[in-house]
Every structure is written in C-alpha cells, then in structure tokens.
Amino acid sequence: MIELNDVRKRFGANEVLRGITAEIGRGEVVCIIGPSGSGKSTVLRCINGLEEHDGGSIRVDGVHVDRHSPTIRQVRAELAMVFQRFNLFPHRTALENVIEGPIYVKNAKRDEATARGRELLARVGLAGKADAYPSELSGGQMQRVAIARALAMQPKAILFDEPTSALDPELVGEVLAVMRLLAEEGMTMLVVTHEIHFAREVADRVLFLDHGTIIEQGPAREVLSRPQHARTQEFLRRILKPI
Amino acid sequence: MARFLADSGEFLPILLQGLWLTILVTAGSLALSTLLGLIWALMRVSGVGPLQGLAKGIVNVIRGIPIIVQLFYIYFVMPELGVTLTALQAAIIGLGLAYSAYQAENFRAGIEAIDKGQIEASESLGMGWALMMRRVVLPQAVRIILPPYGNTMIMMLKDSSQASTITVAELALKGSLVAASTFKYTTVFTLVAALYLVMSIPLILLVGWLERRMQGGRR
C-alpha cells in the first residue's frame, strides 16, 4: 500500500531522514515512535507530499509521490491526514468541515455528502455537534471532527501526525478510542505517536526512529516489551517512567 | 444664517451633480482597484517565480508614481498612443490602478496571515491551489483584510477629488466652479465639506465596527 525506499530528506545542513525503507500493507496499523527531532513527522509529510523528499522513492498504491506532479492529488485523495493541531477550517461548522472534501474535491452531491457526514460525526461520537464551529469545541472534539473529515474522503489509508499531542491529558482517551475503532474495522493506519500503550495494544507493527533512521522495527508487543536496541530501550525507559 | 440657507438651496442641486460624479469615480475605481489588487496579491502568493516578480514590479512602479501623474498619463498620454478615454473613464482607471497597489499589499498580508496548517489541511484533502484559495484561504483572509479595506475606501472617496485635475467635474471641482462664479466661498465650501463628511462618516463608523468585530473571537 505504502512503500518507502531509501527516502532521504534534508533541511539545509540538517539531514532529517537518512534512508528510510519501509512498507505498510493494506489493513495494517503501524506506529512510528521515537524521540522528537527523529524525523517521524517528516516521514508522514513526505508520504502525502506536504514535504518533498530529496532522495529515494515513495509509492502509494503503486503511484509515485511527487509534490510537483499532477498525480499528487490522486495520492492525497487516497491518503487522508490527521494533524497534531487539528487544522480544522475555523470558518466552517463541524459538518461543513467534514463535507468540504467530498463536495469540492470529489464532486459528491451535497445531500449525499451531508447524510454521510452526519453518519461519520455520529460514528466519532459527535452527532450533536454538527452545527458547532471549531472554536466551540474542545480539543478532543476537534480532533474527532478531523478524523471524521479524513474518513469522509473514503481514504485507503490515514496518516496520523501525533494526533493526541496537543490535547489535555483527560481528552486523549476519547481520540484514541475512535482510532482503536478504526483499527478494528481494518483501516490502514500509519500513526506517529508518543502513546506507547496505544501502540502496544492497537498497532500491528512499530517502527522506532532515531536521527532519521529506523533503528528497530517489528511486531508492536515485541519491540515495545523487549526492545533489542540500546537506544530503543533508553527511549522507552524515559517515556514510560518520566523523571 | 437665512442667507446661508437660501444660497444652499440654490447651490445644492449643482453640487449634487458633482456628488454623483464623486460617487461614480469612487465606486468605479474601488471596484477596479479591488479586482486588480486581488490579481497582484494572488500572483505574489502563487509560488510561481516569474508571476511573483512581475506582480512585485507592477506594485512598485504604481506605488512610486504620484496619483496625479498617473491620471495625467492616462488622460493626456494615452490618446497619443491611440487610446482615447473620457475624463471619467480615465479617472476611474487611473485611481483604480493607483490604489490597486495598496489593495494588493493589504490582500497579500491577509492571505499570508492564514495559518500554514490550513494550507496543509487543504492540500491533504487533495485540493488544488485555486480551490484552496476560494474555499479556505480567502474566506478567512477577508476578516483580516476588511478593516484596512474600509480605510482604503475612505481614502479613495477623498482622493476621488484628484479627478478634478483631469476635468472631471466631481464635487470638489464643482464646488470651486460655483464659488468662483458667485464669490460665496464660505457657503459653497462648507457645503462641499459637509457633503464629503456625509459620505465618509458612515464609512468611518463601519471601519470602527469591523475592527471591533475583528478583535472578538474568530468565527
């Protein structure tokens, strides 16, 4: 579904990705973990062409990802993205946020898109908030609207970029619950996260990134319970037992 | 006072003809400057090098020439190049062009103030540039752009009097013609000033209201 082959990216003198090779299969849930600055988010952003990679290749369902090629819109229509800071459209209601893509990008009929949009909002537990503006919602609610907006595009996979990092601790659970539901329904998900427990329970596989390379990868329980690499061990020790 | 009222009754119909031309010049040049300003601004934020450079050049040339010289150029020089315009047309084009540079800077600032996350969200939905501008960026930028836009409207209303330099008999010119032929300078120019105020004060209040509304929560 998503293939990365020796992907490289630098910002000026700073080499952020130093040859990432990975494959995410259909229906797989893969979590990317690692310290901040390790390049986790950059990997995601390269996959849907928000950033341009400098070397290697990325293919989504066989289509080459190239930010400057017309095919990028096809890639993006198949890959939805959920952002750390939600990035909802503040001038539109929750429902309008959800139906924006279907109506204006996929040319769906307004009444059909609206009906489906309401269903999706109900699915993320926000049936009553269809007409609320983002400024009237909590962080957790905003992120769930963002997930509904992603689902409305009927994507083949969803990229989550630290979806709970901007949330108050008590709101993290409601977002993770929705993500868990999607995983159980067989959605292909690539999740950059610091939620180790979520990764352990929901992910099929975990990639541990440090300084732009994949240090360790494997089945989630294995990597997170018995990390082989010293840096993975240290990272997990720090994140699971703060101070 | 009775004298003033009697004279006013006599002069007002003539001045109102001028007022009508002032409104025409202002409205016409406002529409043109908005359209051109939006084009320059969109070129500036297009990310396409040559378009950005061209728009920047156009804006700088326009900003660097006094409005009055631009009006003279369009009214007196264009006919030599084979383009003959009426004074009113020349005034609308000249003021519209001159103000498009300021409109462009305002629009660009408003567009660039939009959070980058909005652009990424639009891109990740598969939106193209034009759709993103129309559905996401411009509707949000309008809130930022409106208060300064209101100020530009007020300045344009007043600067429409520059059209008098190319023989458009708008309010200011009409006033000086009446005054010169009747020697009733006080009456005439009091009336002219009052007529400008009647038009500009509602605009000033509108701008104040927009600014207060801007400071409220974002919607």
XYZ file of C-alpha atoms in Angstrom:
462
model
C 0.000 0.000 0.000
C 2.702 2.487 1.054
C 6.282 1.727 0.039
C 9.267 3.798 1.089
C 12.605 3.044 -0.444
C 15.734 4.725 0.910
C 13.862 8.012 1.480
C 16.118 10.935 2.276
C 15.331 14.487 3.284
C 17.417 17.383 4.472
C 16.527 20.839 5.727
C 19.627 22.854 4.895
C 22.579 21.246 6.614
C 20.310 19.134 8.775
C 19.755 15.647 7.407
C 16.355 14.699 8.793
C 15.784 11.392 7.031
C 18.814 9.248 6.269
C 17.436 6.479 4.138
C 14.070 5.217 5.339
C 12.917 1.928 3.856
C 9.602 0.519 4.971
C 6.389 -0.950 3.681
C 2.905 -0.599 5.094
C 0.477 -3.250 3.941
C -3.261 -2.900 3.422
C -5.171 -3.090 6.696
C -2.027 -2.725 8.743
C -1.729 -0.392 11.717
C 1.832 0.832 12.050
C 3.037 3.193 14.765
C 6.150 5.293 14.359
C 7.758 6.162 17.670
C 10.969 7.897 18.576
C 12.401 10.978 20.247
C 11.424 14.431 18.999
C 13.512 15.539 16.072
C 13.970 11.959 14.925
C 12.105 12.633 11.665
C 8.844 10.853 12.482
C 6.541 13.601 11.294
C 8.696 14.302 8.276
C 8.197 10.722 7.088
C 4.429 11.183 7.162
C 4.612 14.559 5.489
C 6.752 13.155 2.696
C 4.302 10.319 2.092
C 1.473 12.655 1.070
C 3.786 15.207 -0.471
C 3.398 18.007 2.063
C 7.181 17.875 2.087
C 9.351 16.991 -0.850
C 11.830 14.172 -0.275
C 15.280 14.688 -1.775
C 16.261 11.073 -2.364
C 14.816 7.598 -2.646
C 11.254 6.904 -3.687
C 7.808 6.731 -2.155
C 4.924 4.893 -3.762
C 1.313 4.863 -2.654
C -0.721 2.100 -4.253
C 1.903 1.984 -6.983
C 1.763 5.735 -7.717
C 4.992 7.679 -7.304
C 4.722 10.511 -4.813
C 5.972 13.726 -6.322
C 4.799 17.009 -4.840
C 5.084 18.750 -8.198
C 3.358 16.120 -10.322
C -0.364 16.295 -11.113
C -0.675 12.754 -9.714
C -0.135 14.131 -6.216
C -3.818 14.985 -5.939
C -4.684 11.377 -6.673
C -2.280 10.263 -3.944
C -3.714 12.765 -1.480
C -7.278 11.756 -2.224
C -6.351 8.198 -1.211
C -4.395 9.190 1.879
C -6.163 11.236 4.492
C -4.192 13.029 7.156
C -4.960 13.923 10.760
C -2.790 16.669 12.218
C -1.426 17.339 15.651
C -3.080 20.766 15.699
C -6.295 19.506 14.038
C -6.226 22.143 11.286
C -9.986 22.293 11.057
C -11.371 25.117 8.942
C -12.385 27.669 11.610
C -14.902 29.416 9.362
C -16.941 26.264 8.808
C -19.054 24.144 11.141
C -18.096 20.596 12.105
C -20.371 19.187 9.430
C -19.124 21.649 6.806
C -15.563 20.644 7.635
C -16.447 17.011 7.043
C -18.278 17.514 3.743
C -15.855 20.057 2.268
C -13.596 17.449 0.665
C -16.330 15.170 -0.679
C -18.252 18.070 -2.256
C -15.431 20.193 -3.641
C -12.692 17.642 -4.308
C -14.673 14.502 -5.110
C -17.719 16.286 -6.563
C -20.178 14.394 -4.403
C -23.790 15.561 -4.285
C -24.391 17.875 -1.371
C -27.293 15.930 0.145
C -25.461 12.612 -0.097
C -22.279 14.089 1.349
C -24.296 15.686 4.143
C -26.045 12.457 5.045
C -22.730 10.631 5.093
C -21.088 13.456 7.012
C -23.717 13.196 9.748
C -23.173 9.445 9.928
C -19.437 9.969 10.320
C -19.897 12.577 13.038
C -22.162 10.121 14.849
C -19.501 7.471 14.479
C -16.916 9.633 16.237
C -19.493 10.441 18.925
C -20.326 13.970 17.807
C -23.804 13.645 16.311
C -24.971 16.616 18.363
C -22.125 18.907 17.303
C -22.730 19.052 13.556
C -23.507 22.770 13.598
C -20.844 23.796 16.098
C -17.877 25.830 14.935
C -14.402 24.541 15.844
C -13.981 27.400 18.333
C -16.924 25.972 20.267
C -15.390 22.500 20.565
C -12.831 21.018 22.939
C -9.517 19.753 21.588
C -10.678 16.157 21.743
C -13.873 17.031 19.898
C -11.951 18.965 17.262
C -9.637 16.034 16.675
C -12.597 13.692 16.321
C -14.124 16.053 13.741
C -10.768 15.982 11.957
C -10.899 12.184 11.919
C -14.440 12.311 10.516
C -13.191 14.754 7.875
C -10.443 12.285 6.971
C -12.884 9.384 6.790
C -15.266 11.358 4.581
C -12.707 11.164 1.778
C -13.025 7.360 1.916
C -9.259 7.049 2.030
C -7.322 3.835 1.572
C -5.132 4.815 4.489
C -4.984 7.517 7.153
C -1.807 9.209 8.316
C -1.944 10.420 11.932
C 0.660 13.008 12.899
C 0.836 12.976 16.709
C -2.959 13.167 16.939
C -3.085 13.414 20.720
C -0.005 15.518 21.460
C -1.870 18.838 21.555
C -4.626 17.535 23.810
C -5.200 17.917 27.522
C -4.480 14.552 29.170
C -8.114 13.851 30.024
C -9.117 14.280 26.365
C -6.564 11.863 24.910
C -8.665 8.787 25.634
C -11.667 9.799 23.523
C -9.485 10.289 20.444
C -7.582 7.050 20.953
C -10.901 5.219 21.352
C -12.006 6.404 17.906
C -8.665 5.403 16.416
C -8.895 1.996 18.024
C -12.333 1.562 16.461
C -10.936 2.377 13.017
C -8.095 -0.084 13.510
C -10.547 -2.808 14.436
C -12.554 -2.073 11.297
C -9.456 -2.757 9.211
C -8.408 0.772 8.244
C -4.800 1.083 7.131
C -3.186 3.479 9.573
C 0.241 4.993 9.951
C 0.450 6.725 13.311
C 3.204 8.930 14.655
C 2.640 8.877 18.388
C 4.069 9.029 21.863
C 1.217 6.882 23.208
C 3.174 3.701 23.891
C 0.237 1.882 25.447
C -1.911 2.618 22.426
C 0.866 1.366 20.143
C 1.287 -1.805 22.149
C -2.405 -2.621 22.118
C -3.526 -1.435 18.702
C -0.555 -1.447 16.344
C 0.482 -4.460 14.318
C 3.958 -3.129 13.912
C 6.145 -0.444 15.374
C 8.976 1.457 13.738
C 11.440 3.102 16.083
C 13.082 6.118 14.505
C 16.132 7.966 15.753
C 18.211 10.574 13.934
C 16.432 9.878 10.660
C 16.918 6.128 10.510
C 14.814 3.171 11.530
C 16.761 1.728 14.443
C 14.402 -1.078 15.205
C 11.135 -2.459 13.897
C 8.874 -5.410 14.399
C 5.605 -6.579 15.918
C 4.398 -3.955 18.380
C 4.356 -6.100 21.523
C 7.796 -7.465 20.793
C 9.508 -4.146 20.140
C 7.784 -2.364 22.995
C 8.135 -5.162 25.554
C 11.555 -6.488 24.641
C 13.409 -3.799 22.699
C 16.686 -5.105 21.317
C 18.490 -1.877 20.567
C 20.017 0.164 23.375
C 18.532 3.422 22.112
C 15.038 1.944 21.921
C 15.444 0.647 25.459
C 16.536 4.018 26.712
C 13.746 5.870 24.909
C 11.076 3.543 26.280
C 12.515 3.756 29.758
C 12.381 7.532 29.636
C 8.905 7.789 28.160
C 7.300 5.159 30.378
C 8.916 6.273 33.633
C 9.281 10.034 33.474
C 11.914 11.579 35.776
C -27.990 82.027 8.591
C -31.068 82.719 6.478
C -28.704 83.876 3.749
C -26.752 80.636 4.069
C -29.890 78.509 3.772
C -31.140 80.436 0.768
C -27.779 80.123 -1.000
C -27.583 76.455 -0.052
C -30.950 75.822 -1.662
C -29.589 77.421 -4.810
C -26.170 75.693 -4.881
C -27.063 72.275 -3.590
C -28.617 70.924 -6.830
C -25.443 71.882 -8.721
C -23.205 70.382 -6.075
C -25.253 67.191 -6.090
C -24.322 66.710 -9.757
C -20.727 66.794 -8.609
C -21.511 64.462 -5.752
C -22.916 61.936 -8.204
C -19.663 62.004 -10.186
C -17.665 61.641 -6.965
C -19.660 58.514 -6.156
C -19.178 57.182 -9.686
C -15.426 57.747 -9.620
C -15.078 56.265 -6.127
C -17.232 53.210 -6.781
C -15.668 52.552 -10.190
C -12.085 52.905 -9.014
C -12.836 50.909 -5.848
C -14.135 48.001 -7.923
C -11.205 48.187 -10.338
C -8.576 48.512 -7.588
C -10.104 45.559 -5.720
C -10.033 43.365 -8.794
C -6.501 44.364 -9.819
C -5.266 44.271 -6.223
C -6.554 40.737 -5.833
C -4.817 39.713 -9.055
C -1.484 41.234 -7.965
C -1.828 39.656 -4.499
C -2.641 36.207 -5.868
C 0.327 36.491 -8.233
C 2.518 37.393 -5.263
C 1.473 34.329 -3.244
C 1.278 31.959 -6.229
C 4.704 30.474 -5.590
C 5.485 30.903 -9.299
C 8.706 32.924 -9.573
C 8.041 34.956 -12.735
C 4.489 35.844 -11.631
C 5.738 36.929 -8.211
C 8.439 39.084 -9.751
C 6.039 40.643 -12.246
C 3.465 41.491 -9.570
C 6.146 42.935 -7.325
C 7.425 45.078 -10.189
C 3.945 46.334 -11.096
C 3.128 47.219 -7.492
C 6.414 49.065 -7.022
C 6.041 51.074 -10.228
C 2.493 52.074 -9.304
C 3.487 52.951 -5.740
C 6.426 55.003 -6.942
C 4.413 57.401 -9.133
C 2.107 60.100 -7.705
C -1.576 59.526 -8.402
C -1.855 62.846 -10.182
C 0.924 61.901 -12.610
C -0.776 58.562 -13.288
C -4.018 60.417 -14.036
C -2.243 62.827 -16.406
C -0.516 59.938 -18.093
C -3.727 58.051 -18.757
C -5.752 61.078 -19.787
C -3.190 63.042 -21.794
C -0.604 60.493 -22.978
C -2.790 57.513 -23.830
C -4.588 59.376 -26.662
C -1.190 59.850 -28.327
C -0.840 56.071 -28.223
C -4.251 55.747 -29.858
C -6.363 55.102 -26.741
C -8.848 57.893 -26.178
C -10.802 57.865 -22.945
C -13.407 60.165 -21.494
C -12.279 62.077 -18.417
C -14.490 59.883 -16.230
C -13.093 56.666 -17.672
C -9.547 57.947 -17.279
C -10.226 58.930 -13.673
C -11.649 55.528 -12.797
C -8.799 53.685 -14.483
C -6.121 55.984 -13.060
C -7.367 55.899 -9.465
C -8.204 52.190 -9.739
C -4.704 51.405 -10.925
C -3.031 53.666 -8.366
C -4.949 52.146 -5.477
C -4.583 48.557 -6.704
C -1.026 48.628 -5.350
C -2.222 49.399 -1.816
C -5.071 46.922 -2.081
C -2.585 44.252 -3.212
C -0.338 44.789 -0.192
C -3.323 44.573 2.141
C -4.690 41.442 0.471
C -1.286 39.784 0.488
C -0.790 40.488 4.179
C -4.222 38.997 4.897
C -3.530 35.890 2.846
C -0.105 35.364 4.377
C -1.541 35.666 7.882
C -3.522 32.464 7.403
C -2.110 29.576 9.426
C 0.061 27.208 7.375
C -1.891 24.327 8.889
C -4.926 25.452 6.876
C -2.944 25.092 3.682
C -1.664 21.668 4.672
C -5.166 20.527 5.589
C -6.432 21.695 2.192
C -3.570 20.036 0.355
C -4.034 16.798 2.245
C -7.684 16.772 1.161
C -6.447 16.876 -2.437
C -7.445 20.484 -3.104
C -5.698 22.360 -5.879
C -4.392 25.877 -5.423
C -7.421 27.702 -6.819
C -9.926 25.672 -4.816
C -7.885 26.165 -1.653
C -7.789 29.928 -2.207
C -11.524 30.108 -2.891
C -12.793 27.796 -0.160
C -10.215 28.039 2.612
C -7.760 30.916 2.421
C -9.730 33.890 1.060
C -12.843 33.413 3.240
C -10.586 33.544 6.296
C -8.364 36.315 4.946
C -11.399 38.565 4.393
C -11.747 39.005 8.154
C -8.204 40.310 8.355
C -8.440 42.373 5.194
C -11.739 44.158 5.864
C -10.748 46.840 8.405
C -7.839 48.202 6.321
C -10.035 47.826 3.243
C -12.550 50.165 4.847
C -9.791 52.713 5.409
C -8.783 52.441 1.776
C -12.398 53.142 0.801
C -12.346 56.363 2.833
C -9.067 57.462 1.272
C -10.380 56.702 -2.189
C -13.512 58.719 -1.564
C -11.375 61.713 -0.680
C -8.799 61.103 -3.405
C -11.564 60.984 -5.997
C -11.222 64.780 -5.864
C -7.956 64.343 -7.767
C -10.096 63.503 -10.782
C -10.738 67.234 -10.946
C -7.217 67.645 -12.314
C -8.317 65.908 -15.493
C -11.544 67.926 -15.795
C -13.980 65.538 -14.103
C -16.488 67.925 -12.532
C -16.856 65.985 -9.323
C -17.827 67.534 -6.014
C -14.610 69.450 -5.293
C -14.277 70.887 -8.787
C -17.994 71.680 -8.984
C -17.636 73.493 -5.694
C -14.723 75.650 -6.808
C -16.523 76.494 -10.053
C -19.634 77.616 -8.201
C -17.572 79.513 -5.654
C -15.503 81.272 -8.297
C -18.593 82.467 -10.149
C -20.602 83.543 -7.067
C -17.838 84.564 -4.645
C -19.788 82.706 -1.908
C -16.715 80.784 -0.814
C -17.842 80.174 2.764
C -21.238 78.808 1.855
C -20.014 76.677 -1.024
C -17.031 75.077 0.649
C -18.952 74.498 3.879
C -21.479 72.608 1.805
C -18.763 70.683 -0.066
C -17.060 69.689 3.177
C -20.391 68.659 4.691
C -21.241 66.525 1.681
C -17.897 64.703 1.927
C -18.497 64.127 5.624
C -21.976 62.752 4.977
C -20.343 60.103 2.801
C -17.209 59.412 4.813
C -18.555 59.321 8.375
C -20.702 56.219 7.773
C -17.597 54.575 6.312
C -15.514 55.596 9.310
C -18.125 54.130 11.656
C -18.201 50.966 9.551
C -14.425 50.567 9.857
C -14.610 51.025 13.612
C -17.297 48.371 13.828
C -15.258 45.972 11.658
C -12.183 46.495 13.816
C -14.103 45.762 16.995
C -15.596 42.697 15.393
C -12.122 41.517 14.357
C -10.944 41.629 17.947
C -13.767 39.330 19.013
C -13.406 35.562 18.808
C -12.646 34.027 15.453
C -15.543 32.513 13.655
